[in-house]
């Protein structure tokens, strides 16, 4: 991967290109950028709608569950209460399981994970941690979130060491691989906050245009959530 990136950026982009009349791609980009300007960065919500993995899940009072993680927002709650349909489409970025995009009607809304320990956690990290937890605590029914967070931190440290040693790693998670994970690791797995009904999201659907208020320390609903492994 590192060699490919270096070749594309440093070699290919700086060689004359027949399709550009002999101009290099790098010079062409700089020239056109000066003449036409550059499109602003795509908002993360739009990026996830375009490139996130498309899945379909049943909506319950807790929201939608993906890989054993529950996601919710005001739109999903209203959908569950008033819509006769049972399922919604969603888009998930496998490099960050902290939040997803869900489609309710013709609109897309951000839905947050009920547990903060998944912010910035990739699917690969959660899959490895879930496998480790299944093996280590297969005889226990309830696990505290701290156990999950510690396992995720351990996996993240191992991955960081591997990437430092072997350079960039590129993995492609296939639909079949995701389906196997759902059946083998996440079936019967639930992460249960103490008071999920108190979870709050601002009514506006623009996650990045507002500050999401956090509960005070004394009444934080995420202080002691538990992970349940159903037998």
Short mmCIF file of C-alpha atoms in Angstrom, two decimals:
data_model
loop_
_atom_site.label_atom_id
_atom_site.label_comp_id
_atom_site.label_asym_id
_atom_site.label_seq_id
_atom_site.Cartn_x
_atom_site.Cartn_y
_atom_site.Cartn_z
CA UNK A 1 0.00 0.00 0.00
CA UNK A 2 2.77 2.43 0.89
CA UNK A 3 4.60 1.73 -2.36
CA UNK A 4 1.38 2.16 -4.37
CA UNK A 5 0.61 5.50 -2.72
CA UNK A 6 4.15 6.77 -3.31
CA UNK A 7 4.00 5.71 -6.94
CA UNK A 8 0.67 7.40 -7.61
CA UNK A 9 1.45 10.62 -5.74
CA UNK A 10 5.13 11.11 -6.59
CA UNK A 11 5.51 9.36 -9.96
CA UNK A 12 2.28 9.04 -11.92
CA UNK A 13 0.90 12.49 -11.03
CA UNK A 14 4.15 14.15 -12.13
CA UNK A 15 4.58 12.45 -15.50
CA UNK A 16 3.24 13.88 -18.79
CA UNK A 17 -0.19 12.42 -19.55
CA UNK A 18 -1.30 11.81 -23.14
CA UNK A 19 -4.95 12.39 -22.22
CA UNK A 20 -4.01 15.86 -20.91
CA UNK A 21 -2.05 16.88 -24.00
CA UNK A 22 1.29 16.19 -22.37
CA UNK A 23 0.50 18.08 -19.15
CA UNK A 24 1.13 16.28 -15.90
CA UNK A 25 -1.92 15.49 -13.72
CA UNK A 26 -0.38 17.51 -10.89
CA UNK A 27 0.08 20.64 -13.03
CA UNK A 28 -3.38 20.16 -14.55
CA UNK A 29 -4.95 20.03 -11.10
CA UNK A 30 -3.14 23.18 -9.95
CA UNK A 31 -4.07 25.07 -13.11
CA UNK A 32 -7.76 24.14 -13.06
CA UNK A 33 -7.98 24.71 -9.31
CA UNK A 34 -6.75 28.26 -9.85
CA UNK A 35 -9.24 28.83 -12.67
CA UNK A 36 -12.34 27.10 -11.30
CA UNK A 37 -11.73 26.76 -7.59
CA UNK A 38 -11.91 23.61 -5.45
CA UNK A 39 -15.06 21.94 -4.16
CA UNK A 40 -15.35 22.11 -0.39
CA UNK A 41 -14.83 18.97 1.68
CA UNK A 42 -17.83 16.67 1.66
CA UNK A 43 -19.64 16.64 5.04
CA UNK A 44 -19.20 13.41 6.94
CA UNK A 45 -22.94 12.71 6.91
CA UNK A 46 -22.95 12.89 3.10
CA UNK A 47 -19.80 10.78 2.89
CA UNK A 48 -21.36 8.01 4.97
CA UNK A 49 -24.55 8.06 2.92
CA UNK A 50 -22.49 7.64 -0.24
CA UNK A 51 -19.80 5.19 0.84
CA UNK A 52 -21.07 3.49 4.00
CA UNK A 53 -22.04 -0.18 3.98
CA UNK A 54 -25.76 -0.47 3.20
CA UNK A 55 -27.69 -2.66 5.63
CA UNK A 56 -31.32 -3.12 6.59
CA UNK A 57 -32.44 -3.63 10.19
CA UNK A 58 -35.60 -3.98 12.23
CA UNK A 59 -36.54 -1.02 14.42
CA UNK A 60 -37.40 -1.66 18.07
CA UNK A 61 -37.93 0.57 21.06
CA UNK A 62 -34.15 0.68 21.45
CA UNK A 63 -33.56 1.77 17.85
CA UNK A 64 -31.63 -0.51 15.47
CA UNK A 65 -29.05 -3.13 16.38
CA UNK A 66 -25.95 -3.67 14.24
CA UNK A 67 -23.16 -6.07 15.24
CA UNK A 68 -24.61 -6.20 18.76
CA UNK A 69 -24.55 -2.39 19.08
CA UNK A 70 -27.76 -0.39 19.56
CA UNK A 71 -28.20 2.93 17.75
CA UNK A 72 -30.97 5.43 18.33
CA UNK A 73 -32.21 8.91 17.46
CA UNK A 74 -35.44 10.85 17.71
CA UNK A 75 -36.47 9.92 14.16
CA UNK A 76 -36.13 6.20 14.90
CA UNK A 77 -38.21 6.55 18.05
CA UNK A 78 -40.97 8.32 16.17
CA UNK A 79 -40.77 5.70 13.41
CA UNK A 80 -41.19 2.89 15.95
CA UNK A 81 -44.20 4.57 17.55
CA UNK A 82 -46.11 5.70 14.47
CA UNK A 83 -44.98 3.78 11.37
CA UNK A 84 -46.53 0.49 10.28
CA UNK A 85 -43.27 -0.62 8.68
CA UNK A 86 -40.71 -2.50 10.75
CA UNK A 87 -37.37 -2.08 8.95
CA UNK A 88 -35.17 0.80 7.81
CA UNK A 89 -32.08 1.11 5.62
CA UNK A 90 -28.88 2.31 7.21
CA UNK A 91 -25.33 3.18 6.22
CA UNK A 92 -22.42 2.35 8.48
CA UNK A 93 -18.77 3.35 8.24
CA UNK A 94 -16.75 0.30 9.24
CA UNK A 95 -13.87 2.52 10.41
CA UNK A 96 -16.03 4.20 13.08
CA UNK A 97 -18.90 2.36 14.76
CA UNK A 98 -19.76 5.27 17.05
CA UNK A 99 -22.65 6.45 14.86
CA UNK A 100 -24.50 5.52 11.69
CA UNK A 101 -26.91 7.06 9.19
CA UNK A 102 -30.48 5.71 9.07
CA UNK A 103 -33.17 6.40 6.47
CA UNK A 104 -36.60 7.21 7.83
CA UNK A 105 -38.99 7.87 4.98
CA UNK A 106 -37.09 9.87 2.37
CA UNK A 107 -34.67 11.48 4.83
CA UNK A 108 -31.41 10.35 6.42
CA UNK A 109 -30.65 10.94 10.10
CA UNK A 110 -27.56 10.30 12.26
CA UNK A 111 -28.11 7.72 15.00
CA UNK A 112 -25.67 7.40 17.89
CA UNK A 113 -24.46 4.29 19.67
CA UNK A 114 -25.80 3.99 23.20
CA UNK A 115 -22.27 3.30 24.48
CA UNK A 116 -19.45 5.81 24.21
CA UNK A 117 -16.82 3.06 24.09
CA UNK A 118 -17.53 2.56 20.36
CA UNK A 119 -16.60 6.10 19.31
CA UNK A 120 -13.83 5.79 16.73
CA UNK A 121 -13.72 1.98 17.00
CA UNK A 122 -13.43 0.11 13.70
CA UNK A 123 -15.31 -3.04 12.76
CA UNK A 124 -12.05 -5.03 12.72
CA UNK A 125 -11.28 -3.94 16.29
CA UNK A 126 -14.79 -4.73 17.55
CA UNK A 127 -14.83 -8.10 15.79
CA UNK A 128 -11.52 -9.10 17.42
CA UNK A 129 -12.66 -7.81 20.81
CA UNK A 130 -16.03 -9.60 20.56
CA UNK A 131 -14.29 -12.85 19.68
CA UNK A 132 -11.97 -12.43 22.67
CA UNK A 133 -14.90 -11.68 24.99
CA UNK A 134 -16.88 -14.67 23.73
CA UNK A 135 -13.97 -16.97 24.56
CA UNK A 136 -13.01 -15.42 27.89
CA UNK A 137 -16.50 -14.87 29.32
CA UNK A 138 -18.53 -17.60 27.62
CA UNK A 139 -19.90 -18.79 31.00
CA UNK A 140 -20.98 -15.31 32.15
CA UNK A 141 -24.24 -13.66 31.23
CA UNK A 142 -23.52 -10.01 32.13
CA UNK A 143 -20.37 -7.99 31.48
CA UNK A 144 -19.77 -4.37 32.47
CA UNK A 145 -18.96 -1.92 29.71
CA UNK A 146 -15.51 -1.35 31.23
CA UNK A 147 -14.66 -4.95 30.32
CA UNK A 148 -15.68 -4.23 26.73
CA UNK A 149 -13.76 -0.94 26.66
CA UNK A 150 -10.63 -2.62 28.02
CA UNK A 151 -10.85 -5.35 25.38
CA UNK A 152 -11.24 -2.74 22.63
CA UNK A 153 -8.25 -0.81 23.95
CA UNK A 154 -6.16 -3.98 23.96
CA UNK A 155 -7.10 -4.81 20.37
CA UNK A 156 -6.43 -1.23 19.25
CA UNK A 157 -2.93 -1.37 20.77
CA UNK A 158 -2.19 -4.67 18.99
CA UNK A 159 -3.42 -3.27 15.66
CA UNK A 160 -1.33 -0.13 16.08
CA UNK A 161 1.78 -2.22 16.70
CA UNK A 162 1.10 -4.38 13.64
CA UNK A 163 0.56 -1.38 11.40
CA UNK A 164 3.77 0.21 12.65
CA UNK A 165 5.67 -3.00 11.87
CA UNK A 166 4.08 -3.96 8.56
CA UNK A 167 3.04 -0.52 7.23
CA UNK A 168 -0.49 0.24 6.02
CA UNK A 169 -2.95 -2.66 6.04
CA UNK A 170 -5.92 -2.69 3.69
CA UNK A 171 -8.88 -4.95 4.46
CA UNK A 172 -12.07 -5.39 2.50
CA UNK A 173 -14.99 -6.65 4.57
CA UNK A 174 -17.36 -8.54 2.27
CA UNK A 175 -21.14 -8.86 2.79
CA UNK A 176 -20.62 -12.58 3.42
CA UNK A 177 -18.03 -11.79 6.08
CA UNK A 178 -20.40 -9.36 7.80
CA UNK A 179 -23.18 -11.95 7.74
CA UNK A 180 -20.89 -14.58 9.30
CA UNK A 181 -19.94 -12.11 12.01
CA UNK A 182 -23.58 -11.43 12.79
CA UNK A 183 -24.28 -15.14 13.15
CA UNK A 184 -21.09 -16.22 14.94
CA UNK A 185 -20.25 -13.30 17.23
CA UNK A 186 -23.10 -10.85 17.64
CA UNK A 187 -26.17 -13.09 17.77
CA UNK A 188 -27.61 -12.84 21.27
CA UNK A 189 -25.19 -10.07 22.22
CA UNK A 190 -26.66 -6.94 23.76
CA UNK A 191 -25.04 -3.85 25.29
CA UNK A 192 -27.55 -2.48 27.73
CA UNK A 193 -27.29 1.01 29.30
CA UNK A 194 -28.98 1.53 32.67
CA UNK A 195 -31.58 4.01 31.38
CA UNK A 196 -31.80 3.87 27.56
CA UNK A 197 -35.03 5.83 27.59
CA UNK A 198 -33.12 8.89 28.86
CA UNK A 199 -30.74 8.94 25.89
CA UNK A 200 -30.93 12.40 24.31
CA UNK A 201 -30.27 13.73 20.82
CA UNK A 202 -31.02 17.25 19.58
CA UNK A 203 -34.09 17.44 17.30
CA UNK A 204 -32.06 18.83 14.39
CA UNK A 205 -30.70 16.07 12.15
CA UNK A 206 -27.35 17.83 11.58
CA UNK A 207 -25.08 16.00 14.00
CA UNK A 208 -22.09 18.23 13.23
CA UNK A 209 -23.89 21.57 13.49
CA UNK A 210 -24.61 21.31 17.20
CA UNK A 211 -23.04 20.36 20.47
CA UNK A 212 -24.62 17.19 21.85
CA UNK A 213 -25.12 17.83 25.59
CA UNK A 214 -23.77 15.17 27.92
CA UNK A 215 -25.49 14.22 31.20
CA UNK A 216 -23.88 15.40 34.40
CA UNK A 217 -21.58 13.01 36.20
CA UNK A 218 -24.11 12.23 38.88
CA UNK A 219 -26.82 11.09 36.49
CA UNK A 220 -24.83 9.88 33.49
CA UNK A 221 -26.65 7.00 31.83
CA UNK A 222 -23.40 5.68 30.36
CA UNK A 223 -21.55 5.29 33.67
CA UNK A 224 -22.38 1.62 34.14
CA UNK A 225 -23.92 0.05 31.07
CA UNK A 226 -23.52 -3.69 30.78
CA UNK A 227 -22.88 -6.07 27.97
CA UNK A 228 -25.17 -9.09 28.00
CA UNK A 229 -24.24 -12.35 26.33
CA UNK A 230 -27.45 -14.31 25.96
CA UNK A 231 -27.04 -18.10 26.21
#
